[in-house]
Amino acid sequence: MKLSTRLRTHVCGAVTDELVDTQVSLCGWVRRSRDHGGVIFVDLRDRYGVIQVVFRGENQGGDAAIRDLAKALHAEDSIRVEGQVVRRSPDTVNDQMATGQVEVVASSLRVLNQAPAELPFPVEGEVANEELRLRHRYLDLRRDALQKTFALRSRVTLAARNHLISQGFLDIETPMLVKRTPEGARDYLVPSRVHPGEFYALPQSPQLYKQILMVSGFDRYFQLARCLRDEDLRADRQPEHTQIDLEMSYVDEEDVFELVEGLVSHLWKDALDVDVPRPFPRLTYAEAMESYGTDKPDLNCGPAFFEAADLAEQSSSDLFRGVRARGDRMKGFRVPGGGEWSRRIIDELGEVAGRGGAKGLAWMKVADGELSGGVAKFFGDVATALVERSEAQSGDLLLFVAGSEKVVNTSLDLVRREVGKRRGWTEGKPPAFLWVTRFPVFERDEEAGGWTACHHIFTMPHDDCVDTFDQEPEKAVGKLYDLVLDGTELGSGSIRIHRRDLQLRALAVVGVDEAKAEERFGFLLRAFDHGAPPHGGIALGLDRIIMLMTGRSSLRDVIAFPKTNRAISPMDECPSPVEQQILDDLRVSIRKDPPQS
Ligand code: ASP
């Protein structure tokens, strides 16, 4: 690879002992400089590494004017240096540096551009103030960890493209200015200047366009697609995100699983040299909720939940005996080796359960088939059954929550994740991928009443409910799947409806009648009428993939120019007002009263 240019002969990281006695010209940033009795040592850094440059004074055979210029350098000044590569004396060799065997004795120095003497923050080391980091993102991105993250991200996108192309996929772009077709979140709208009062939307995803590409015969499409959603931001959301978006014709769920497992394994192998165990395990949505209280369980966090309400009925505590009569649930799970935990740790887990709405976290320890501590005294009569049911071993801890189904699931899921973390079960494990399948097609719309689509309304109901899904929406199960990694949802997809009659029936369930369907989705329905093939696909969150690969906890660390969680970009200060003339051209006027929410 040729990295030399008219300005530099080598990159800093490539100056190794093979170049001893060679004249080089290097460009980069001053990482730091030190004055050792009139000799200036500068660590020069670029994307590829760091090299030590020496500026000698006239007494050491150098040029005093150049040395004095070097003396005045600040960290992050941008410079160009010419000089000769020399071997370091044995006592100054630095084995920690790839270039630590050599140094460059400078014969010229040009300051290409200065950095301020007082930097907003040092480029080396951690910086706590994220707002400040984002304001000076140019500097922030110079940091080693971020340089590595974006190199990895670039590698992953190339690997994804290569793999999908090798599987017969075509990379096709879909428009950024689209018709507003709501997909669950609010749209970003773009006013049309030539059609005053009319708007484009920015795409929440390429969903309808990729389906239409299937109607057009492209068979296998993918795109690294930018998706824009005007959502209330949470810690792990951004208004813009990138998906590895794909769609295939003539497929069922198994075909999509096989393809995605191949893609994901390829990405982990290529980027991290990690072998991903295959095939990925599968759980139905109902199983996941029953066994782990969540539709994105982390399988590394220990054993699944077990039913405890029937055993609680035989306990000697009124509180537990009444669980079923109150219409509540009680489930528990086993913490292998958790018997050694102190009361303080169990209390802390109780606080975690409280965050999920639980009134308390019941516990007991198991030793030699006997129960002790916590609520054990109430369960003496069912001790054997409980030990059997939980598969408890001596030294285990059993944890329980009773309450409404939602409270039990939410709190026990939180506690189980916390337990996994505290016991170190999640560390150093190969990535735990999981398919969660058979999601419900519809869910109750808590705000507006009626039904709304669980994923999106283009999902094909399962064969066993395709005739009845609109009469019994609460029972409708979709050909709808999520890919989960280590307890985080990486992507969702489905087999799609590809016929007008079915699509109209699905839309009717969510309150979209035929006239409205025609107005909003007429183009899709007309496409279906022209010989649409059966098709399905998925979209995987690229930002999340990179976040999990790099062990980061924020999407902002894997997006070059992210927004804050108030949806602003401190660096370029957007969003920002625009001139009145521009608004006039767009026929847009701004209301002065404060927004409703
Ligand atoms: N369009 C969907 C989404 O963005 C993904 C899919 O169903 O393929 O979540």
Coordinates of C-alpha atoms and ligand atoms in Angstrom, one line a residue:
M1 CA 0.0 0.0 0.0
K2 CA 1.4 3.4 -1.0
L3 CA 1.0 5.9 1.8
S4 CA 3.7 8.2 0.7
T5 CA 2.7 11.5 -0.8
R6 CA 4.3 14.7 -2.1
L7 CA 4.6 15.9 1.5
R8 CA 5.7 12.7 3.3
T9 CA 7.9 9.8 2.4
H10 CA 6.7 7.6 5.2
V11 CA 4.0 7.4 7.8
C12 CA 5.1 7.7 11.4
G13 CA 4.3 4.2 12.4
A14 CA 6.3 2.7 9.5
V15 CA 9.7 4.2 10.5
T16 CA 11.4 1.0 11.8
D17 CA 15.0 -0.2 11.8
E18 CA 14.8 -1.2 8.2
L19 CA 15.0 2.5 7.4
V20 CA 18.2 3.2 9.3
D21 CA 20.4 5.8 7.5
T22 CA 17.5 6.7 5.2
Q23 CA 16.3 10.3 4.7
V24 CA 12.6 10.6 5.5
S25 CA 10.0 13.4 5.5
L26 CA 7.2 12.9 8.0
C27 CA 4.0 14.7 8.8
G28 CA 1.9 14.5 11.9
W29 CA 0.9 16.0 15.3
V30 CA 3.1 16.7 18.2
R31 CA 2.1 14.2 20.9
R32 CA 4.5 15.7 23.4
S33 CA 8.0 17.3 23.4
R34 CA 10.7 17.3 26.0
D35 CA 13.8 19.4 26.4
H36 CA 16.8 17.4 27.5
G37 CA 19.6 19.8 28.1
G38 CA 19.1 21.7 24.9
V39 CA 18.1 18.7 22.8
I40 CA 14.4 18.6 22.0
F41 CA 12.6 15.2 21.7
V42 CA 9.3 15.3 19.9
D43 CA 6.9 12.3 19.7
L44 CA 5.3 12.7 16.4
R45 CA 2.0 11.0 15.9
D46 CA -0.2 10.1 12.9
R47 CA -2.9 7.5 12.3
Y48 CA -0.3 4.8 12.0
G49 CA 1.8 5.3 15.1
V50 CA 4.4 7.4 16.9
I51 CA 8.0 8.1 16.1
Q52 CA 10.6 10.0 18.2
V53 CA 12.2 13.0 16.4
V54 CA 15.3 14.6 17.8
F55 CA 16.2 18.2 17.3
R56 CA 19.9 18.8 18.2
G57 CA 21.5 22.2 18.9
E58 CA 24.7 23.4 17.3
N59 CA 26.9 21.8 20.0
Q60 CA 25.5 18.4 19.0
G61 CA 25.9 18.9 15.3
G62 CA 22.4 20.3 14.7
D63 CA 20.9 23.6 13.6
A64 CA 20.1 25.9 16.5
A65 CA 17.4 27.8 14.6
I66 CA 15.5 24.6 13.9
R67 CA 16.0 23.4 17.5
D68 CA 14.6 26.7 18.8
L69 CA 11.6 26.4 16.5
A70 CA 11.1 22.8 17.9
K71 CA 11.4 24.2 21.4
A72 CA 8.4 26.4 20.9
L73 CA 6.1 23.5 19.7
H74 CA 2.9 22.7 21.5
A75 CA 1.0 19.4 21.8
E76 CA -1.2 18.9 18.7
D77 CA 0.7 21.3 16.5
S78 CA 0.7 20.0 13.0
I79 CA 4.2 19.7 11.6
R80 CA 6.4 18.4 8.8
V81 CA 9.9 17.1 9.6
E82 CA 12.8 16.0 7.4
G83 CA 15.7 14.0 8.8
Q84 CA 17.7 10.9 9.0
V85 CA 16.6 7.6 10.6
V86 CA 19.2 6.5 13.1
R87 CA 19.4 3.5 15.5
R88 CA 18.8 4.5 19.1
S89 CA 21.6 3.9 21.6
P90 CA 20.9 0.6 23.5
D91 CA 20.0 2.4 26.7
T92 CA 17.3 4.5 24.9
V93 CA 15.6 1.7 23.0
N94 CA 11.9 1.6 23.8
D95 CA 10.4 -1.9 23.3
Q96 CA 6.9 -0.6 24.1
M97 CA 6.9 1.3 20.8
A98 CA 6.8 -0.3 17.3
T99 CA 9.2 2.3 16.2
G100 CA 11.2 2.2 19.5
Q101 CA 14.5 0.9 18.0
V102 CA 15.0 4.1 16.0
E103 CA 14.6 7.9 16.0
V104 CA 14.7 10.6 13.4
V105 CA 17.4 13.2 13.6
A106 CA 15.7 16.3 12.2
S107 CA 17.3 18.5 9.6
S108 CA 14.3 20.6 8.9
L109 CA 11.0 21.5 10.6
R110 CA 7.9 23.2 9.1
V111 CA 4.9 24.1 11.3
L112 CA 1.9 23.4 9.1
N113 CA -0.5 24.7 11.6
Q114 CA -0.5 25.5 15.3
A115 CA -2.8 24.2 18.0
P116 CA -3.7 26.5 20.9
A117 CA -1.2 26.4 23.9
E118 CA -4.2 25.6 26.1
L119 CA -6.1 22.6 24.5
P120 CA -9.8 22.1 25.4
F121 CA -8.6 18.7 26.7
P122 CA -5.6 16.5 26.3
V123 CA -5.7 14.0 23.4
E124 CA -4.0 11.4 25.6
G125 CA -6.0 9.9 28.4
E126 CA -9.7 9.9 29.4
V127 CA -11.9 13.0 29.2
A128 CA -15.0 13.0 31.3
N129 CA -16.9 16.0 29.9
E130 CA -18.7 14.6 26.8
E131 CA -20.3 17.8 25.8
L132 CA -16.8 19.3 25.5
R133 CA -15.5 16.3 23.6
L134 CA -18.4 16.6 21.1
R135 CA -17.8 20.4 20.7
H136 CA -14.2 19.7 19.7
R137 CA -14.9 16.4 18.0
Y138 CA -12.0 17.0 15.6
L139 CA -9.6 16.7 18.5
D140 CA -11.6 14.0 20.3
L141 CA -11.4 11.8 17.2
R142 CA -7.6 12.0 17.2
R143 CA -7.6 9.9 20.4
D144 CA -6.2 6.5 20.0
A145 CA -9.3 4.6 21.1
L146 CA -11.5 6.4 18.6
Q147 CA -9.0 6.1 15.8
K148 CA -9.1 2.3 16.4
T149 CA -12.9 2.3 16.6
F150 CA -13.3 3.9 13.2
A151 CA -10.7 1.7 11.6
L152 CA -12.6 -1.3 12.9
R153 CA -15.9 0.2 11.7
S154 CA -14.5 0.7 8.2
R155 CA -13.2 -2.9 8.3
V156 CA -16.6 -4.2 9.3
T157 CA -18.5 -2.3 6.6
L158 CA -16.1 -3.6 4.0
A159 CA -16.4 -7.2 5.3
A160 CA -20.2 -6.9 5.3
R161 CA -20.2 -5.6 1.7
N162 CA -17.8 -8.3 0.5
H163 CA -19.7 -11.1 2.2
L164 CA -23.1 -10.0 0.9
I165 CA -21.8 -9.4 -2.6
S166 CA -20.2 -12.9 -2.5
Q167 CA -23.7 -14.3 -1.6
G168 CA -25.2 -12.7 -4.8
F169 CA -26.5 -9.5 -3.2
L170 CA -26.7 -6.2 -5.0
D171 CA -25.9 -2.9 -3.2
I172 CA -28.7 -0.6 -4.3
E173 CA -29.4 2.9 -2.8
T174 CA -32.9 3.9 -2.0
P175 CA -34.0 7.6 -1.7
M176 CA -33.4 9.9 1.2
L177 CA -36.4 12.1 0.3
V178 CA -39.4 9.8 0.6
K179 CA -43.1 9.8 1.1
R180 CA -44.1 10.0 4.7
T181 CA -45.0 6.4 5.7
P182 CA -44.9 6.2 9.5
E183 CA -42.9 3.2 10.9
G184 CA -43.5 3.7 14.6
A185 CA -41.3 6.8 15.2
R186 CA -41.9 10.4 14.2
D187 CA -40.5 11.4 10.8
Y188 CA -38.1 14.2 10.1
L189 CA -39.8 16.3 7.5
V190 CA -38.3 18.3 4.6
P191 CA -40.5 21.1 3.2
S192 CA -40.7 21.2 -0.6
R193 CA -39.8 24.6 -2.0
V194 CA -41.3 23.9 -5.5
H195 CA -44.5 22.4 -4.0
P196 CA -45.3 24.8 -1.1
G197 CA -47.1 23.2 1.8
E198 CA -45.9 19.7 0.8
F199 CA -43.2 17.7 2.5
Y200 CA -40.8 14.9 2.0
A201 CA -39.9 12.7 4.9
L202 CA -36.4 11.4 5.6
P203 CA -36.5 7.6 5.6
Q204 CA -37.0 5.8 9.0
S205 CA -35.7 2.8 7.0
P206 CA -35.7 1.7 3.4
Q207 CA -38.5 -0.8 4.2
L208 CA -41.0 -0.2 1.4
Y209 CA -38.3 0.5 -1.2
K210 CA -36.5 -2.7 -0.5
Q211 CA -39.7 -4.6 -0.8
I212 CA -40.4 -2.9 -4.1
L213 CA -36.9 -3.9 -5.3
M214 CA -38.0 -7.5 -4.8
V215 CA -41.0 -6.9 -6.9
S216 CA -38.6 -5.5 -9.5
G217 CA -36.7 -8.8 -9.6
F218 CA -33.5 -7.8 -7.8
D219 CA -33.9 -10.9 -5.7
R220 CA -31.1 -10.1 -3.1
Y221 CA -30.6 -6.5 -2.1
F222 CA -28.6 -4.9 0.6
Q223 CA -27.5 -1.4 1.6
L224 CA -25.7 0.2 4.5
A225 CA -28.6 2.4 5.0
R226 CA -28.9 5.6 7.0
C227 CA -32.2 5.7 9.0
L228 CA -33.6 8.8 10.6
R229 CA -36.1 8.7 13.4
D230 CA -37.3 11.7 15.4
E231 CA -37.5 9.8 18.6
D232 CA -37.3 10.9 22.2
L233 CA -33.7 10.1 22.8
R234 CA -32.6 7.5 25.2
A235 CA -29.0 6.7 26.1
D236 CA -28.6 4.1 23.4
R237 CA -30.5 6.0 20.6
Q238 CA -29.4 8.5 18.0
P239 CA -31.7 10.4 15.6
E240 CA -29.5 8.9 12.8
H241 CA -28.3 5.4 12.7
T242 CA -26.9 3.0 10.1
Q243 CA -28.3 -0.4 9.3
I244 CA -27.0 -3.3 7.4
D245 CA -30.3 -3.6 5.6
L246 CA -31.2 -6.6 3.4
E247 CA -34.0 -8.3 1.6
M248 CA -34.4 -11.5 -0.3
S249 CA -37.0 -13.1 -2.5
Y250 CA -38.4 -16.6 -2.4
V251 CA -37.3 -17.2 1.2
D252 CA -38.7 -18.4 4.5
E253 CA -37.4 -17.6 7.9
E254 CA -34.8 -20.4 7.8
D255 CA -33.2 -18.9 4.7
V256 CA -32.8 -15.5 6.4
F257 CA -31.4 -17.1 9.6
E258 CA -28.8 -19.1 7.6
L259 CA -27.7 -16.0 5.6
V260 CA -27.5 -13.8 8.6
E261 CA -25.6 -16.4 10.7
G262 CA -23.1 -16.6 7.9
L263 CA -22.8 -12.8 7.6
V264 CA -22.4 -12.2 11.3
S265 CA -19.9 -15.0 11.8
H266 CA -17.9 -13.6 8.9
L267 CA -17.9 -10.1 10.5
W268 CA -16.7 -11.4 13.9
K269 CA -14.0 -13.6 12.3
D270 CA -12.8 -10.8 10.0
A271 CA -12.8 -8.0 12.5
L272 CA -12.0 -9.7 15.8
D273 CA -10.7 -13.1 14.8
V274 CA -13.5 -14.6 16.9
D275 CA -15.2 -17.9 16.0
V276 CA -18.9 -17.5 16.6
P277 CA -20.6 -20.8 17.6
R278 CA -23.3 -21.8 15.1
P279 CA -26.1 -22.5 14.6
F280 CA -27.5 -19.8 16.9
P281 CA -29.9 -21.0 19.5
R282 CA -33.5 -20.0 19.1
L283 CA -36.3 -19.2 21.5
T284 CA -39.8 -18.2 20.6
Y285 CA -41.0 -14.9 22.0
A286 CA -43.3 -16.7 24.4
E287 CA -40.4 -18.9 25.7
A288 CA -38.1 -16.0 26.1
M289 CA -40.6 -14.0 28.1
E290 CA -41.4 -17.0 30.3
S291 CA -37.9 -18.2 30.9
Y292 CA -36.0 -14.9 31.0
G293 CA -38.7 -12.2 31.4
T294 CA -37.4 -10.4 28.3
D295 CA -37.4 -10.7 24.5
K296 CA -33.6 -10.1 24.5
P297 CA -32.1 -12.4 27.1
D298 CA -28.4 -12.7 27.7
L299 CA -27.9 -16.4 27.7
N300 CA -24.6 -16.0 29.5
C301 CA -26.2 -14.7 32.7
G302 CA -27.0 -18.0 34.2
P303 CA -30.0 -20.4 34.5
A304 CA -33.5 -19.6 33.2
F305 CA -36.4 -18.7 35.5
F306 CA -38.7 -21.4 37.0
E307 CA -42.3 -21.3 38.0
A308 CA -42.7 -20.8 41.7
A309 CA -46.4 -19.8 42.2
D310 CA -47.7 -23.4 42.7
L311 CA -45.0 -24.1 45.3
A312 CA -45.7 -20.8 47.0
E313 CA -49.3 -21.9 47.4
Q314 CA -48.1 -24.7 49.6
S315 CA -45.9 -22.4 51.7
S316 CA -46.7 -21.3 55.2
S317 CA -46.7 -17.6 54.4
D318 CA -50.0 -15.9 53.6
L319 CA -48.2 -13.5 51.4
F320 CA -46.9 -16.2 49.1
R321 CA -50.0 -18.4 49.4
G322 CA -52.1 -15.6 47.9
V323 CA -50.0 -15.1 44.8
R324 CA -52.2 -17.0 42.4
A325 CA -55.5 -15.9 44.0
R326 CA -54.4 -12.3 43.4
G327 CA -53.9 -13.1 39.7
D328 CA -50.1 -12.6 40.2
R329 CA -47.1 -14.6 39.2
M330 CA -44.1 -15.8 41.1
K331 CA -40.9 -16.9 39.4
G332 CA -37.4 -17.6 40.6
F333 CA -34.0 -18.5 39.4
R334 CA -30.9 -20.1 40.7
V335 CA -27.6 -18.4 41.2
P336 CA -24.9 -21.2 41.0
G337 CA -22.5 -20.6 43.9
G338 CA -24.5 -17.5 45.1
G339 CA -24.8 -19.1 48.6
E340 CA -21.6 -17.4 49.5
W341 CA -23.1 -13.9 49.0
S342 CA -23.5 -11.7 52.0
R343 CA -26.7 -10.1 53.1
R344 CA -25.4 -6.8 51.8
I345 CA -25.1 -8.1 48.2
I346 CA -28.5 -9.6 48.4
D347 CA -29.9 -6.3 49.6
E348 CA -28.2 -4.6 46.6
L349 CA -29.9 -7.1 44.3
G350 CA -33.2 -6.2 46.1
E351 CA -32.6 -2.6 45.0
V352 CA -32.1 -3.7 41.4
A353 CA -35.4 -5.7 41.6
G354 CA -37.1 -2.5 42.9
R355 CA -36.1 -0.7 39.7
G356 CA -38.3 -3.2 37.9
G357 CA -41.2 -2.5 40.2
A358 CA -40.8 -5.4 42.5
K359 CA -41.9 -4.8 46.1
G360 CA -39.2 -7.2 47.3
L361 CA -36.7 -9.9 46.3
A362 CA -37.2 -13.1 48.2
W363 CA -34.2 -15.4 48.7
M364 CA -33.0 -18.5 50.3
K365 CA -29.8 -20.5 50.2
V366 CA -29.4 -24.2 49.5
A367 CA -26.9 -26.5 51.3
D368 CA -27.1 -30.3 51.2
G369 CA -30.7 -30.3 50.0
E370 CA -31.8 -28.0 52.9
L371 CA -33.0 -24.5 52.5
S372 CA -31.9 -21.7 54.8
G373 CA -32.0 -17.9 55.3
G374 CA -34.4 -15.4 53.8
V375 CA -37.9 -16.9 53.2
A376 CA -36.7 -20.5 53.6
K377 CA -38.7 -20.9 56.8
F378 CA -42.0 -20.6 54.9
F379 CA -41.0 -23.3 52.3
G380 CA -40.0 -26.1 54.6
D381 CA -42.8 -28.4 53.3
V382 CA -41.9 -27.9 49.7
A383 CA -38.1 -27.9 50.1
T384 CA -37.5 -31.0 48.1
A385 CA -39.8 -29.9 45.3
L386 CA -38.2 -26.5 45.2
V387 CA -34.7 -28.0 45.1
E388 CA -35.7 -30.3 42.3
R389 CA -37.6 -27.7 40.3
S390 CA -34.7 -25.2 40.5
E391 CA -32.1 -27.9 40.0
A392 CA -30.3 -26.2 42.9
Q393 CA -26.9 -27.6 44.0
S394 CA -25.3 -27.2 47.4
G395 CA -23.9 -23.6 47.7
D396 CA -26.6 -22.0 45.4
L397 CA -28.8 -19.1 46.1
L398 CA -32.4 -18.9 44.9
L399 CA -34.0 -15.6 44.1
F400 CA -37.7 -14.9 43.7
V401 CA -40.1 -12.1 42.8
A402 CA -43.9 -12.2 43.1
G403 CA -46.2 -9.6 41.5
S404 CA -47.9 -8.8 38.2
E405 CA -46.5 -10.7 35.2
K406 CA -44.9 -7.4 34.0
V407 CA -43.2 -6.7 37.4
V408 CA -42.0 -10.3 37.8
N409 CA -40.5 -10.3 34.3
T410 CA -38.9 -6.9 34.4
S411 CA -37.4 -7.2 37.8
L412 CA -36.1 -10.7 37.5
D413 CA -34.6 -9.9 34.2
L414 CA -32.7 -6.9 35.7
V415 CA -31.6 -9.0 38.7
R416 CA -30.4 -11.8 36.5
R417 CA -28.4 -9.5 34.3
E418 CA -26.8 -7.9 37.5
V419 CA -26.0 -11.4 38.9
G420 CA -24.3 -12.4 35.6
K421 CA -22.2 -9.2 35.7
R422 CA -21.3 -9.6 39.4
R423 CA -20.3 -13.3 39.0
G424 CA -18.3 -12.4 35.9
W425 CA -20.2 -14.8 33.7
T426 CA -20.4 -12.3 30.9
E427 CA -16.7 -11.7 30.6
G428 CA -14.5 -13.3 28.1
K429 CA -17.3 -15.4 26.7
P430 CA -17.7 -15.9 22.9
P431 CA -20.5 -13.7 21.7
A432 CA -23.9 -15.2 22.6
F433 CA -26.1 -14.8 19.6
L434 CA -29.8 -15.8 19.8
W435 CA -32.8 -15.8 17.5
V436 CA -36.0 -14.8 19.1
T437 CA -38.9 -15.9 16.8
R438 CA -42.7 -15.9 16.6
F439 CA -43.3 -12.4 18.0
P440 CA -46.8 -11.2 18.2
V441 CA -47.9 -9.3 15.1
F442 CA -49.9 -6.7 17.1
E443 CA -49.8 -5.1 20.5
R444 CA -52.3 -2.9 22.3
D445 CA -51.8 0.8 21.7
E446 CA -51.7 2.0 25.3
E447 CA -52.1 5.7 24.3
A448 CA -54.6 5.7 21.4
G449 CA -56.4 2.4 22.2
G450 CA -56.9 -0.3 19.6
W451 CA -54.0 -2.2 18.0
T452 CA -50.6 -1.2 16.6
A453 CA -48.0 -3.3 14.8
C454 CA -45.4 -4.9 17.0
H455 CA -42.6 -4.5 14.5
H456 CA -44.1 -3.1 11.4
I457 CA -47.3 -3.7 9.5
F458 CA -45.7 -5.4 6.6
T459 CA -45.1 -8.6 8.5
M460 CA -46.6 -11.9 7.3
P461 CA -48.6 -13.7 10.0
H462 CA -47.6 -17.3 10.7
D463 CA -49.4 -20.0 8.6
D464 CA -51.4 -21.1 11.6
C465 CA -53.1 -17.7 12.0
V466 CA -53.0 -16.2 8.5
D467 CA -56.8 -16.8 8.2
T468 CA -57.7 -15.5 11.6
F469 CA -55.2 -12.8 12.5
D470 CA -57.6 -10.0 12.0
Q471 CA -60.4 -11.6 14.0
E472 CA -58.1 -12.4 16.9
P473 CA -55.2 -9.9 16.7
E474 CA -54.2 -10.8 20.3
K475 CA -53.4 -14.3 19.2
A476 CA -51.6 -13.4 15.9
V477 CA -48.1 -14.6 15.7
G478 CA -45.8 -13.2 13.0
K479 CA -43.0 -14.6 10.9
L480 CA -41.1 -12.0 12.8
Y481 CA -37.7 -12.4 14.3
D482 CA -35.0 -10.6 16.3
L483 CA -31.3 -11.2 16.4
V484 CA -30.0 -10.8 20.0
L485 CA -26.4 -10.5 21.0
D486 CA -25.4 -10.7 24.7
G487 CA -28.7 -9.4 25.8
T488 CA -29.0 -6.5 23.3
E489 CA -31.2 -6.5 20.2
L490 CA -29.0 -6.3 17.1
G491 CA -31.7 -6.3 14.5
S492 CA -35.3 -7.2 13.6
G493 CA -36.8 -8.6 10.4
S494 CA -39.6 -10.6 9.0
I495 CA -41.1 -12.4 6.1
R496 CA -43.4 -9.8 4.5
I497 CA -46.9 -9.7 3.3
H498 CA -46.7 -9.7 -0.5
R499 CA -50.4 -9.6 -1.5
R500 CA -52.8 -6.6 -1.5
D501 CA -55.6 -8.5 0.2
L502 CA -53.5 -9.6 3.2
Q503 CA -51.9 -6.2 3.5
L504 CA -55.3 -4.5 3.6
R505 CA -56.5 -6.9 6.3
A506 CA -53.4 -6.2 8.4
L507 CA -53.8 -2.4 7.9
A508 CA -57.4 -2.6 8.9
V509 CA -56.4 -4.2 12.3
V510 CA -54.4 -1.1 13.1
G511 CA -57.2 1.2 12.1
V512 CA -56.1 2.0 8.5
D513 CA -59.1 1.6 6.2
E514 CA -58.9 0.9 2.5
A515 CA -59.1 4.6 1.5
K516 CA -56.3 5.6 4.0
A517 CA -54.3 2.6 2.9
E518 CA -54.5 3.7 -0.7
E519 CA -53.5 7.2 0.2
R520 CA -50.5 6.2 2.3
F521 CA -49.3 2.9 0.8
G522 CA -51.0 2.9 -2.6
F523 CA -47.6 2.6 -4.4
L524 CA -46.7 -0.5 -2.4
L525 CA -50.1 -2.1 -3.0
R526 CA -49.9 -1.4 -6.7
A527 CA -46.4 -2.9 -6.7
F528 CA -47.9 -6.1 -5.1
D529 CA -50.5 -6.2 -7.9
H530 CA -47.7 -6.6 -10.4
G531 CA -46.5 -10.0 -9.5
A532 CA -44.8 -9.4 -6.2
P533 CA -42.7 -12.5 -5.1
P534 CA -42.7 -13.8 -1.5
H535 CA -39.9 -12.1 0.3
G536 CA -38.4 -11.2 3.6
G537 CA -35.3 -9.7 5.2
I538 CA -33.8 -8.0 8.2
A539 CA -31.9 -4.9 9.3
L540 CA -28.9 -5.2 11.7
G541 CA -27.9 -2.1 13.6
L542 CA -24.3 -1.3 12.4
D543 CA -23.6 1.1 15.2
R544 CA -24.7 -1.4 17.8
I545 CA -22.5 -4.1 16.2
I546 CA -19.5 -1.8 16.4
M547 CA -20.4 -0.8 20.0
L548 CA -20.6 -4.4 21.1
M549 CA -17.4 -5.4 19.2
T550 CA -15.5 -2.6 20.9
G551 CA -17.0 -3.1 24.3
R552 CA -18.3 0.4 24.4
S553 CA -21.4 1.4 26.2
S554 CA -22.5 4.4 24.2
L555 CA -23.4 4.7 20.5
R556 CA -21.8 8.1 20.5
D557 CA -18.4 6.4 20.7
V558 CA -18.9 4.6 17.5
I559 CA -20.5 7.3 15.3
A560 CA -18.1 9.9 14.0
F561 CA -20.3 12.9 14.5
P562 CA -23.1 11.9 16.8
K563 CA -25.8 14.0 18.5
T564 CA -26.1 14.4 22.2
N565 CA -29.0 12.9 24.0
R566 CA -30.8 16.2 23.5
A567 CA -30.4 15.6 19.7
I568 CA -28.0 18.5 19.2
S569 CA -24.5 18.5 17.7
P570 CA -22.4 20.9 19.8
M571 CA -19.6 21.0 17.2
D572 CA -21.6 22.6 14.3
E573 CA -24.4 23.8 16.6
C574 CA -27.3 22.1 14.8
P575 CA -30.2 22.3 14.8
S576 CA -30.1 26.1 14.3
P577 CA -32.4 28.8 13.1
V578 CA -32.3 29.8 9.4
E579 CA -32.7 33.2 7.7
Q580 CA -36.2 34.5 7.2
Q581 CA -35.7 34.6 3.4
I582 CA -35.2 30.8 3.3
L583 CA -38.3 30.2 5.3
D584 CA -40.2 32.6 3.0
D585 CA -39.0 30.7 0.0
L586 CA -40.3 27.5 1.6
R587 CA -43.6 29.2 2.6
V588 CA -42.8 28.1 6.2
S589 CA -43.7 30.2 9.2
I590 CA -42.7 29.5 12.8
R591 CA -45.1 29.6 15.6
K592 CA -43.8 31.4 18.7
D593 CA -45.8 29.5 21.3
P594 CA -43.8 26.8 23.1
P595 CA -44.1 23.2 21.8
Q596 CA -46.7 21.0 23.6
S597 CA -44.2 18.3 24.6
Ligands
ASP1 N1 -37.3 -2.0 8.4 C1 -37.1 -2.7 9.6 C2 -36.4 -1.8 10.6 O1 -35.8 -0.8 10.3 C3 -36.2 -3.8 9.4 C4 -36.8 -5.0 8.6 O2 -37.9 -5.4 8.9 O3 -36.1 -5.4 7.7 O4 -36.5 -2.1 11.8

